[in-house]
CSV table of C-alpha atoms and ligand atoms in Angstrom, one decimal:
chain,number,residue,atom,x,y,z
A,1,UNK,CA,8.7,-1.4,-9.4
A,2,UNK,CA,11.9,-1.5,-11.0
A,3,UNK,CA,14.3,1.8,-11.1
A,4,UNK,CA,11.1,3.7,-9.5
A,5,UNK,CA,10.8,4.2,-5.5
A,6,UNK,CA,7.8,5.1,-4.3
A,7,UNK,CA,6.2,7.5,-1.8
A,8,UNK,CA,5.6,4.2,0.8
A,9,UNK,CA,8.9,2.2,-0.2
A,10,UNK,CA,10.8,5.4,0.5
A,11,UNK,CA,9.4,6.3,3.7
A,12,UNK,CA,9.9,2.5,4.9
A,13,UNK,CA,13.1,2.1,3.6
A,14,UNK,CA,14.2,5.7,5.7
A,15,UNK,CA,12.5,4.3,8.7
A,16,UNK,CA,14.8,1.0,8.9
A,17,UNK,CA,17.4,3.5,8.8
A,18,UNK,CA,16.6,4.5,12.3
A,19,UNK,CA,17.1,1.8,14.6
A,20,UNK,CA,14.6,3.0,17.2
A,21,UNK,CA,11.4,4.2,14.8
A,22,UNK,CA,8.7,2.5,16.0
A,23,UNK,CA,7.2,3.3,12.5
A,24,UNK,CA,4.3,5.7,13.8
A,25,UNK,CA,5.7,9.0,11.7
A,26,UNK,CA,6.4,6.6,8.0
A,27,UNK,CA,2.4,5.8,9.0
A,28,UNK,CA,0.9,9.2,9.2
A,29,UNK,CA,3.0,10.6,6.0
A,30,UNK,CA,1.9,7.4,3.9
A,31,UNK,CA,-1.7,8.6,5.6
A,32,UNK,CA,-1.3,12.3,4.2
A,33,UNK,CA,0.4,10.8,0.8
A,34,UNK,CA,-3.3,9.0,0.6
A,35,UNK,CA,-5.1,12.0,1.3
A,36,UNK,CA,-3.3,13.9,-1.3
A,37,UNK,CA,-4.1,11.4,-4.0
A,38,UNK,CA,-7.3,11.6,-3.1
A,39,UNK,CA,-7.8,15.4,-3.1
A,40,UNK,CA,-5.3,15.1,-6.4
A,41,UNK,CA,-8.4,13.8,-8.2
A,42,UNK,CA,-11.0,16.5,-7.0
A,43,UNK,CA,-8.8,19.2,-8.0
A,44,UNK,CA,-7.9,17.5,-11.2
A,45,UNK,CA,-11.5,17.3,-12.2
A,46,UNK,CA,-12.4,20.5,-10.7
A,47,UNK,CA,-13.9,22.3,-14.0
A,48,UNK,CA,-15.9,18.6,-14.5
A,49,UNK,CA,-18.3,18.9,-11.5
A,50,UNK,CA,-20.0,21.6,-9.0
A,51,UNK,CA,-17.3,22.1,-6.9
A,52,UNK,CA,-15.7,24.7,-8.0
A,53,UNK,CA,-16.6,28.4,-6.7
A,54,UNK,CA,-17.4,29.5,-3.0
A,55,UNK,CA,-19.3,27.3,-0.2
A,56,UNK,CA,-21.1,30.3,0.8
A,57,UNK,CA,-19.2,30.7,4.2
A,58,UNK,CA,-16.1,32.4,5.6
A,59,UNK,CA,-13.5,30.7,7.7
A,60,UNK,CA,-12.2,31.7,10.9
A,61,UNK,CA,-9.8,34.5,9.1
A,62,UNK,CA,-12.9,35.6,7.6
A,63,UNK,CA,-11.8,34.7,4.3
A,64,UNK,CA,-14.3,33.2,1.6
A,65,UNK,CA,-14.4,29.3,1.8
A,66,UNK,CA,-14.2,27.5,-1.8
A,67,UNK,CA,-15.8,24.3,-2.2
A,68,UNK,CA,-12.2,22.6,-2.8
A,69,UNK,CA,-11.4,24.1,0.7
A,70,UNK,CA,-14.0,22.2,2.5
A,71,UNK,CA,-13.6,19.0,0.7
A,72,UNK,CA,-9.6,18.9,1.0
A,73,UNK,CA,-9.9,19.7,4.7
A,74,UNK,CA,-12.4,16.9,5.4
A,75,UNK,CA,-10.3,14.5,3.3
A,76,UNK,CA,-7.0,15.7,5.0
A,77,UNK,CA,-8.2,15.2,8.7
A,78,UNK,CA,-10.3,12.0,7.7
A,79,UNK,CA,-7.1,10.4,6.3
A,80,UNK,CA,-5.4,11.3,9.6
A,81,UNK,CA,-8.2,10.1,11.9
A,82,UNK,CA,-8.5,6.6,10.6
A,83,UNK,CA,-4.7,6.2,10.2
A,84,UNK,CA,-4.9,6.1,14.3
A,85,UNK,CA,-1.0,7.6,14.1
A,86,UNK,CA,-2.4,11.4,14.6
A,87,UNK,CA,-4.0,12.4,17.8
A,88,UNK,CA,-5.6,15.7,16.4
A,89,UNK,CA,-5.5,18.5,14.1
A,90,UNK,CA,-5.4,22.5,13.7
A,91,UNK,CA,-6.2,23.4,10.4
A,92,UNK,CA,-6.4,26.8,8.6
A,93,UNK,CA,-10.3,26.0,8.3
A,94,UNK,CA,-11.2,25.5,11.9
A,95,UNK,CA,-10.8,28.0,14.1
A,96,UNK,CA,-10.3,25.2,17.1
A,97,UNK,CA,-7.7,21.9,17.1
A,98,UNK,CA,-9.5,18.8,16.8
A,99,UNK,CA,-8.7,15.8,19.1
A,100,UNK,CA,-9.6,12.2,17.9
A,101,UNK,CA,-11.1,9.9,20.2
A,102,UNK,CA,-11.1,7.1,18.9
A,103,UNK,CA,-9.5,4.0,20.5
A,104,UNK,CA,-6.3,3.8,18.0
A,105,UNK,CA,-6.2,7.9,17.7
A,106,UNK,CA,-5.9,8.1,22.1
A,107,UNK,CA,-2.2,6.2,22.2
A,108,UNK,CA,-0.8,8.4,19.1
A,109,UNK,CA,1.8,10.6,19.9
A,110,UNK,CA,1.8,13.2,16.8
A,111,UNK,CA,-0.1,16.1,16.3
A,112,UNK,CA,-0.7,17.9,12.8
A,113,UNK,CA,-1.1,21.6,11.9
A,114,UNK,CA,-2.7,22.1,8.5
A,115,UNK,CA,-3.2,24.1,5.6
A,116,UNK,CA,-5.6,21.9,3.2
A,117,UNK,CA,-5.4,23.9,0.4
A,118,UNK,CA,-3.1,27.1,0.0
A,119,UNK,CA,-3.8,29.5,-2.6
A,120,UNK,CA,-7.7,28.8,-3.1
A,121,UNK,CA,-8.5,32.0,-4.9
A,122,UNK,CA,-6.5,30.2,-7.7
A,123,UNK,CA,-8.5,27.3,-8.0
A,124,UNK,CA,-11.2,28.9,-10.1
A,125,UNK,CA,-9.1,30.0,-12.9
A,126,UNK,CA,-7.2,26.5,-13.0
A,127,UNK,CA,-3.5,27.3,-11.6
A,128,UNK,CA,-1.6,25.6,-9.0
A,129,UNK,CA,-3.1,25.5,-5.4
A,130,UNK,CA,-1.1,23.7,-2.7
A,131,UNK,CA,-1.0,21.6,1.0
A,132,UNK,CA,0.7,22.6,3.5
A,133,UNK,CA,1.4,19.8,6.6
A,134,UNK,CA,3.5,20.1,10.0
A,135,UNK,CA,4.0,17.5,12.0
A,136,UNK,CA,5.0,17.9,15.9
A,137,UNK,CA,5.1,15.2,19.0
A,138,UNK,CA,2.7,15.9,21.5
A,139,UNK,CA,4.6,17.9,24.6
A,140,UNK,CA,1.2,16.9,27.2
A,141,UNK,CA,1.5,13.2,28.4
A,142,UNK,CA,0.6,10.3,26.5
A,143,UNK,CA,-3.2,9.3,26.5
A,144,UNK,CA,-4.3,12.7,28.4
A,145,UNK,CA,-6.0,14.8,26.6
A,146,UNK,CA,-4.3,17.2,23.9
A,147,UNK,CA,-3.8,21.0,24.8
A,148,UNK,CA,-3.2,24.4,22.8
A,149,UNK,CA,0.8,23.8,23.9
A,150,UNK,CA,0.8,21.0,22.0
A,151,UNK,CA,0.1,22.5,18.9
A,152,UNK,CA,2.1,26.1,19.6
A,153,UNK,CA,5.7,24.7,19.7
A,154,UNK,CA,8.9,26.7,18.0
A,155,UNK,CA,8.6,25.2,14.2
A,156,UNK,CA,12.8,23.7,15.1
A,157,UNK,CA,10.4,21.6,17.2
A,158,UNK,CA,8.7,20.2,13.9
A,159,UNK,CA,9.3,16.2,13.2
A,160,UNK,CA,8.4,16.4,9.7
A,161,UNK,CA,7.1,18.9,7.2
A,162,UNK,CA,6.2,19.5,3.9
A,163,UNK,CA,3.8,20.3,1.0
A,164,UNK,CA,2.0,19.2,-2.1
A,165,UNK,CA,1.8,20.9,-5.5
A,166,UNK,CA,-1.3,20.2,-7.6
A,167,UNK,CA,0.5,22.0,-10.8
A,168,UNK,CA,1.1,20.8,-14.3
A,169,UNK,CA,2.1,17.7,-12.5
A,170,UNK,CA,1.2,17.4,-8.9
A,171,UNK,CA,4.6,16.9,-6.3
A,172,UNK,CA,4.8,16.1,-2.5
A,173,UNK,CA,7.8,17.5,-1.1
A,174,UNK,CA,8.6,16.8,2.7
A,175,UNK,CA,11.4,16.7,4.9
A,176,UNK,CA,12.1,15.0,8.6
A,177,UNK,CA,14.9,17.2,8.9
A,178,UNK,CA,17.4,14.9,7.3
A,179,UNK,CA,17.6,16.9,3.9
A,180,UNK,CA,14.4,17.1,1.2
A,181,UNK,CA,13.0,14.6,-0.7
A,182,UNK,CA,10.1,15.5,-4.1
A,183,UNK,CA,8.0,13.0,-5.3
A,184,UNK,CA,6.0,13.3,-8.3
A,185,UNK,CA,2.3,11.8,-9.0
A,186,UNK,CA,2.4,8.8,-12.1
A,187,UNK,CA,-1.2,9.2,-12.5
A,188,UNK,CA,-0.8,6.1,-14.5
A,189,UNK,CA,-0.2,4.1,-11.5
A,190,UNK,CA,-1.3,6.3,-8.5
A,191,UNK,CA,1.8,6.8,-6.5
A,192,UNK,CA,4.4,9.4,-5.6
A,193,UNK,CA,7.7,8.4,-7.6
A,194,UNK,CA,10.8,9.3,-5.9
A,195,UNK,CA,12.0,12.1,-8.8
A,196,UNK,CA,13.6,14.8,-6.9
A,197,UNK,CA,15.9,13.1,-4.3
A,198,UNK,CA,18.1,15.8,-1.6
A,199,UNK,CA,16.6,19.0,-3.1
A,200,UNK,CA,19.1,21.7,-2.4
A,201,UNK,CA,18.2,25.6,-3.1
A,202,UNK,CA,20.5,27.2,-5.2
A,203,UNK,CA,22.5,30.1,-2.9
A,204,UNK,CA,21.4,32.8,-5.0
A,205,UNK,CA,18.9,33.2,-7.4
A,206,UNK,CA,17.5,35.4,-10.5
A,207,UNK,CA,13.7,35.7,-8.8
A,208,UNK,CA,11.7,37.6,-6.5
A,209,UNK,CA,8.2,37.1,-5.7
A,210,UNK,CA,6.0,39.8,-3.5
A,211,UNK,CA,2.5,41.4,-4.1
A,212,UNK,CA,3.9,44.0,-5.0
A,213,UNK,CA,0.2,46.1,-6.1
A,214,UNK,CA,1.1,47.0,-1.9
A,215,UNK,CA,4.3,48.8,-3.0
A,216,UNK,CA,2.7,52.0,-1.1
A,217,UNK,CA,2.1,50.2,1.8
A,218,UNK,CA,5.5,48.3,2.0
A,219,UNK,CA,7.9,49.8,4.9
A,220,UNK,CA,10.9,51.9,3.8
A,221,UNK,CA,13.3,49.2,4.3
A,222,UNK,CA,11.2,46.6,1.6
A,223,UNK,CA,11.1,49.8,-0.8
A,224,UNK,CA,14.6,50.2,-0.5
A,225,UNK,CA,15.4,46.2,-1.3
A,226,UNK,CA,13.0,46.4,-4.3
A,227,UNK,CA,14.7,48.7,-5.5
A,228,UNK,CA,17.7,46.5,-5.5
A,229,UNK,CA,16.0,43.7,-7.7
A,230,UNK,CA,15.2,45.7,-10.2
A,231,UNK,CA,18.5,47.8,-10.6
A,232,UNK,CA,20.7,46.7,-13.7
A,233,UNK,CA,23.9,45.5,-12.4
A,234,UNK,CA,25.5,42.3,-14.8
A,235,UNK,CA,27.5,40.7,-12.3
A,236,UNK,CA,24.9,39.8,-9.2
A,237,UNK,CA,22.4,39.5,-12.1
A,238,UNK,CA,20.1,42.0,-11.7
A,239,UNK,CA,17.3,43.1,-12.5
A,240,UNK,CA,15.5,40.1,-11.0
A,241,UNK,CA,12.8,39.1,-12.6
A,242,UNK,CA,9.8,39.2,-11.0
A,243,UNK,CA,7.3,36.3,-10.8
A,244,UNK,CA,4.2,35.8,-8.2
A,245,UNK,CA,1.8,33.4,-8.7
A,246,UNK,CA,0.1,34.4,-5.5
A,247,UNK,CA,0.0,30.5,-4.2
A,248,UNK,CA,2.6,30.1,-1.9
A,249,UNK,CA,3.5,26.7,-2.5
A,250,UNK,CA,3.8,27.2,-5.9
A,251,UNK,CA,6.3,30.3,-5.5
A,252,UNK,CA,8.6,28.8,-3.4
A,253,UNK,CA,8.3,25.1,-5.0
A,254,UNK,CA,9.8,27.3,-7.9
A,255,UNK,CA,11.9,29.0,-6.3
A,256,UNK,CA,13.4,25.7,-4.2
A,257,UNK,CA,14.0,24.7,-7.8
A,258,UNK,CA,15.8,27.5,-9.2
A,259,UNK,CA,16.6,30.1,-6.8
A,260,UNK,CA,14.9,33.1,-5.4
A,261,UNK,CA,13.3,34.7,-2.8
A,262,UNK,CA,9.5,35.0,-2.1
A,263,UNK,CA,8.1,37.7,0.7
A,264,UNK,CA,5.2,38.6,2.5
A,265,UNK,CA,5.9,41.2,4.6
A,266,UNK,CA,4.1,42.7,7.0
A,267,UNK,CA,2.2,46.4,5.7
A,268,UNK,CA,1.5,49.4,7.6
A,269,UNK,CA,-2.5,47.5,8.0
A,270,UNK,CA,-1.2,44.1,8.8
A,271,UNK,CA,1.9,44.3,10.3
A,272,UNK,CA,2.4,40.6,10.9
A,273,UNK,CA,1.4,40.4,7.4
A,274,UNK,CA,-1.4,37.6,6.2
A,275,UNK,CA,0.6,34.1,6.2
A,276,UNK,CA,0.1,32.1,9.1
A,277,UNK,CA,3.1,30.3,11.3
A,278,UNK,CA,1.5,27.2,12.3
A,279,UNK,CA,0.7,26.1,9.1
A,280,UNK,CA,2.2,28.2,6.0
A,281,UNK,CA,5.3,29.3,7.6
A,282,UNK,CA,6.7,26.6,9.8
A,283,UNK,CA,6.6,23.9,7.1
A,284,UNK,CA,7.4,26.0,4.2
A,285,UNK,CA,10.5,27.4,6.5
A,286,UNK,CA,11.1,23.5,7.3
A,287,UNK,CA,11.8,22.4,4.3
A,288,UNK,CA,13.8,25.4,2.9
A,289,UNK,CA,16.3,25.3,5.3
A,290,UNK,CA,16.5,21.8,4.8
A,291,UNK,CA,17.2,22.2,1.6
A,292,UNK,CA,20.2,25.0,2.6
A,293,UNK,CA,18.1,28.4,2.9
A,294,UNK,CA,16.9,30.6,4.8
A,295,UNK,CA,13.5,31.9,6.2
A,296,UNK,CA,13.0,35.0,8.8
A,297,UNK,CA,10.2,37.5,9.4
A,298,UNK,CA,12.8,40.0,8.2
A,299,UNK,CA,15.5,39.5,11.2
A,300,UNK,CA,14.4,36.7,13.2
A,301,UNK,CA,14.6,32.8,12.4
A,302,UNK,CA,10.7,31.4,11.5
A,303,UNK,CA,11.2,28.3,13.4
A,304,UNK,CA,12.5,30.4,16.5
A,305,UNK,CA,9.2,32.1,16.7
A,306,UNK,CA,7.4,31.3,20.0
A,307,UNK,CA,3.2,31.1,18.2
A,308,UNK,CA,0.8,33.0,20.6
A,309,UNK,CA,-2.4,31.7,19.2
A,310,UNK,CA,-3.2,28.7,16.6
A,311,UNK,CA,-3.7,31.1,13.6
A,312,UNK,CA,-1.2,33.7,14.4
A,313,UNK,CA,0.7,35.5,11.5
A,314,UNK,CA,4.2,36.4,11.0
A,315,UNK,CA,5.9,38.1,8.0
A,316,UNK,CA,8.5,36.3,5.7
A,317,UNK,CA,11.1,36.3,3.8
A,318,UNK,CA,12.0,32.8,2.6
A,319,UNK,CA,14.3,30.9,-0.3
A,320,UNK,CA,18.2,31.4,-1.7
A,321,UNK,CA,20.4,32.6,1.8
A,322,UNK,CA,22.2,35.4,0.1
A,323,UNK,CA,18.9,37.0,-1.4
A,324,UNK,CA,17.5,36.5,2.1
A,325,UNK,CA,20.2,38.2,4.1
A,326,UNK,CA,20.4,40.8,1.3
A,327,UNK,CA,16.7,41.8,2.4
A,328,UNK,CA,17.5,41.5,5.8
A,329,UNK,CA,20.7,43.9,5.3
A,330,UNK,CA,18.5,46.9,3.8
A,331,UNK,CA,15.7,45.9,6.2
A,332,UNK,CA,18.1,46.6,9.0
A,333,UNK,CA,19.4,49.6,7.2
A,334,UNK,CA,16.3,51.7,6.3
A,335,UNK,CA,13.8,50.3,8.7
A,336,UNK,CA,10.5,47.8,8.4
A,337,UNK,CA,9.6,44.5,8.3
B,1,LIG,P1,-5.0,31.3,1.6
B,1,LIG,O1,-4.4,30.4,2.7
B,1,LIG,O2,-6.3,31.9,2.1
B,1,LIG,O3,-5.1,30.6,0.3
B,1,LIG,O4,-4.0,32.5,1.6
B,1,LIG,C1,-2.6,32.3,1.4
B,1,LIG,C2,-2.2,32.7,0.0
B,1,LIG,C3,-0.8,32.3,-0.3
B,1,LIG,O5,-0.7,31.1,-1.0
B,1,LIG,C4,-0.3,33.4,-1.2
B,1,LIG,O6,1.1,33.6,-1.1
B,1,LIG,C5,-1.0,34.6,-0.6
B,1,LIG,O7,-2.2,34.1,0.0
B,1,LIG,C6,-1.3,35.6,-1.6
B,1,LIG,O8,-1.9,36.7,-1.0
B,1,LIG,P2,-2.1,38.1,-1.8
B,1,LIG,O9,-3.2,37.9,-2.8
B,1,LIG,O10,-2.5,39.1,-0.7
B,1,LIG,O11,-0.8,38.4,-2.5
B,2,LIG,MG1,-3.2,29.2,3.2
């Protein structure tokens, strides 16, 4: 296509840069640029046909499990079976990895952790749900059989990352930790368009975005920085102004865009707070710093974080470095995470 790159002419294009790619990480993110077309469609048509509403099961968190959840996370690791590039998969909807076994999937040397689709309890009342994907090398040897280490590596261990909106227009956004790269959906021709080359986050920003009906159970520290955002000071800007959609992706797509900071902290219940490493954290911290900010459980890098388990959580605060290091100054100051 003239003055248009695409999604696979991109990824190609990259790869030749690097002398030594064998090509096996351009395959798997044309495989999860497939996928997302494909689960593009069911979400588009959602309101059209019985899919929408619960499955009538929980997932391994114990959280309800939409339709859209179960079809999205079938699509996701189908797409990566047959594309013989991935050798298995942990996803937010299974409470084990996966290994494929087939004769193409036994020589690949990439694993993926997965969230199919962030932000579920959106999907009923038609606003933006998301994917989340991390992609690691395998650590075990070629051809054996994968193990949990392969999937519970430091996210600065990640090969690629990244995530796809399904908003007002529908985005995939990844990075192999050579900058960040957006491409939007042309329905009218089915591919991503290259429209939001070297994404940078803007230092500082005019947004925060927290849940905050926890307020009470919020530690002194987050009280304190809250505080902050809404005091009235002209010259840093404040009062923030406060925006949570309550999908991940889509609060820090925004903010990637124009500045912010998003947090889930942990709470006096949870006090690793409800977002998971593997796949909500590492990405999403990926490509933020990528695109020049910053993302820490409050004082410690997210990709420095050693995961104990496949669905462990962690606390964050993510987006513009100077809000970031703002929260982690009254964090440090009055206590909390
Ligand atoms: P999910 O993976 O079950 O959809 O949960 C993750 C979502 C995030 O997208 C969002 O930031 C968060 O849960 C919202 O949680 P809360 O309703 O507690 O604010
Ligand atoms: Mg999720």
């Amino acid at each position: 296509m003239i003055g248009v790159e695409t999604l696979d002419e991109f990824v190609i294009r990259k790869q030749t840069e690097y002398p030594y790619a064998r090509g096996d990480l351009s395959r798997l993110l044309r495989d999860l640029g497939l996928a997302a077309k494909v689960v593009n469609r069911e979400v588009n048509k959602a309101g059209l046909v019985d899919i929408l509403g619960s499955a009538g099961t929980t997932n391994v968190q114990g959280e309800e499990v939409k339709k859209l959840d179960v079809y999205a996370n079938t699509r996701f690791i189908a797409a990566l079976e047959l594309g013989g590039q991935c050798r298995g998969v942990a996803s937010e909807e299974n409470k084990d990895f996966i290994t494929f076994h087939d004769e193409v999937s036994k020589n690949a040397k990439y694993i993926v952790a997965l969230d199919p689709l962030d932000g579920s309890s959106n999907i009923d009342v038609n606003i933006s749900v998301g994917t989340i994907f991390s992609i690691y090398r395998r650590v075990s040897p070629d051809h054996s059989p994968l193990t949990l280490e392969d999937f519970l590596q430091k996210g600065s261990q990640q090969a690629a990352a990244g995530y796809i909106i399904y908003g007002s227009s529908t985005m995939l956004v990844y990075t192999t930790g050579y900058g960040v790269n957006g491409f939007t959906l042309d329905p009218s021709i089915g591919e991503f368009c290259l429209s939001h080359p070297n994404m940078s986050i803007p230092k500082t920003g005019k947004i925060y975005s927290v849940n905050q009906g926890n307020f009470l159970s919020f530690s002194e520290g987050l009280k304190q920085y809250l505080r902050y955002c809404r005091e009235i000071d002209k010259p840093t800007n404040r009062p923030y102004s406060s925006r949570y959609i309550g999908s991940m992706v889509a609060d820090i797509h925004r903010n990637l865009i124009t500045g912010g900071i998003f947090i889930y902290p942990g709470t006096a219940d949870a006090p690793k707070g409800k977002l998971r490493v593997l796949y909500e954290c590492n990405p999403m911290a990926f490509v933020v710093e990528q695109a020049g900010g910053r993302a820490t459980d409050g004082a410690r890098r997210i990709l420095d974080i050693e995961p104990g388990e496949l669905h462990e959580r962690t606390p964050i605060f993510i987006g513009s470095e100077d809000m970031v290091l703002k929260a982690e100054e009254f964090l440090r100051k009055f206590g909390g995470c």
